[in-house]
XYZ file of C-alpha atoms in Angstrom:
138
model
C 0.000 0.000 0.000
C 1.089 3.553 -0.563
C 1.668 5.682 2.534
C 3.198 9.069 3.209
C 6.289 9.572 5.347
C 5.540 12.903 7.007
C 8.679 15.001 7.092
C 7.069 18.314 8.132
C 3.659 20.006 8.180
C 4.027 20.825 4.489
C 6.261 18.079 3.133
C 5.922 14.306 2.903
C 7.468 11.512 0.875
C 5.629 8.608 -0.737
C 6.554 5.248 0.710
C 5.465 1.724 -0.071
C 4.594 -0.686 2.738
C 3.518 -4.318 2.616
C 1.428 -5.694 5.479
C 1.275 -9.462 6.009
C -0.877 -11.636 8.201
C -0.558 -15.342 8.890
C -2.738 -17.457 11.119
C 0.412 -19.209 12.395
C 1.235 -15.999 14.321
C -2.237 -14.515 14.742
C -1.447 -11.572 16.998
C 1.053 -9.807 14.754
C 1.197 -7.943 11.471
C 4.687 -7.715 9.963
C 5.020 -4.425 8.076
C 7.773 -4.166 5.462
C 8.754 -0.643 4.436
C 10.509 -0.188 1.127
C 12.834 2.782 1.379
C 15.814 4.065 -0.592
C 18.297 1.542 0.749
C 19.496 -1.933 -0.086
C 17.241 -3.737 2.363
C 13.636 -3.039 3.284
C 12.884 -2.157 6.901
C 10.530 -4.413 8.866
C 8.487 -3.604 11.942
C 6.116 -5.952 13.731
C 2.789 -4.384 14.670
C 0.002 -5.855 16.749
C -3.225 -6.584 14.891
C -5.227 -5.319 17.870
C -3.091 -2.177 17.941
C -3.975 -1.428 14.311
C -7.656 -2.087 14.966
C -7.669 0.084 18.090
C -5.901 2.850 16.153
C -8.818 2.971 13.723
C -11.102 3.838 16.629
C -8.941 6.410 18.398
C -5.491 6.463 19.943
C -3.516 3.292 20.699
C -0.036 2.230 21.664
C 2.762 3.874 23.576
C 6.538 4.236 23.519
C 7.962 2.976 20.187
C 4.679 2.419 18.325
C 1.698 4.764 18.483
C -1.325 4.869 16.214
C -4.134 7.393 16.141
C -7.058 8.227 13.938
C -7.967 11.644 12.608
C -11.205 10.530 10.954
C -13.339 12.385 13.498
C -11.958 15.655 12.104
C -12.925 14.750 8.548
C -9.503 13.300 7.702
C -9.464 9.884 6.043
C -6.090 8.854 7.443
C -4.596 7.231 10.457
C -1.173 8.134 11.694
C 1.515 5.746 12.849
C 4.586 6.861 14.783
C 7.481 4.409 14.830
C 10.304 5.299 17.199
C 13.813 3.904 17.447
C 17.221 5.046 18.639
C 17.663 6.609 15.174
C 14.564 8.808 15.553
C 10.829 8.703 14.931
C 9.049 8.197 11.627
C 5.525 9.567 11.214
C 3.407 7.813 8.620
C 0.076 8.875 7.162
C -1.922 5.844 6.038
C -5.324 5.783 4.305
C -7.978 4.513 6.723
C -9.622 2.456 3.993
C -6.422 0.509 3.298
C -5.949 -0.459 6.957
C -9.647 -1.193 7.388
C -9.718 -3.475 4.320
C -6.559 -5.252 5.438
C -8.002 -5.899 8.908
C -11.244 -7.202 7.399
C -9.197 -9.672 5.348
C -7.422 -10.876 8.503
C -10.811 -11.503 10.119
C -11.562 -14.034 7.380
C -8.532 -16.041 8.541
C -8.861 -15.537 12.314
C -11.708 -13.817 14.111
C -10.481 -11.214 16.549
C -10.534 -12.669 20.055
C -9.942 -16.266 18.939
C -6.188 -15.984 18.303
C -5.127 -17.915 21.418
C -6.836 -21.057 20.124
C -4.298 -21.211 17.277
C -1.195 -21.061 19.468
C 0.709 -24.218 20.343
C 1.363 -23.218 23.943
C 3.557 -26.246 24.692
C 5.858 -25.360 21.805
C 5.961 -21.713 22.888
C 6.901 -22.688 26.454
C 9.545 -25.104 25.189
C 11.019 -22.250 23.164
C 11.099 -19.917 26.179
C 12.296 -22.284 28.896
C 15.802 -23.736 29.063
C 16.355 -27.368 28.113
C 15.702 -29.789 30.916
C 13.006 -27.632 32.470
C 11.345 -28.445 34.729
C 14.170 -30.059 36.673
C 13.662 -33.632 37.776
C 13.178 -33.888 41.505
C 14.553 -36.997 43.155
C 13.241 -38.091 46.513
C 15.875 -38.711 49.136
C 15.801 -41.946 51.103
């Protein structure tokens, strides 16, 4: 989708972003930004965060999303912060709304946890040999 990288109140640059959604990782939306460099830049956004941003203001710290549709604007704004600075993006509401509707076809919002293999996730997080075997003393 085409978005605008807001540089100032009067100047912005067109930017292309690709959003992906897979039911194997139902809580996240990887966003790939194609900029003037060798490699695209990828951020991982929460699907709920995007949806909440359509309704008002959502997020904090490194990722914030807010809607301006109540003021007649047809955009949402996404602020992505890093140690290098903050990028402000202007994104058409309709593009995000359509994308989120498509994700609902794959996984209804609120049912994501049913698709997670919790045993595999715990095995990934915990060190090998956990839990430790307890031997009874005689």
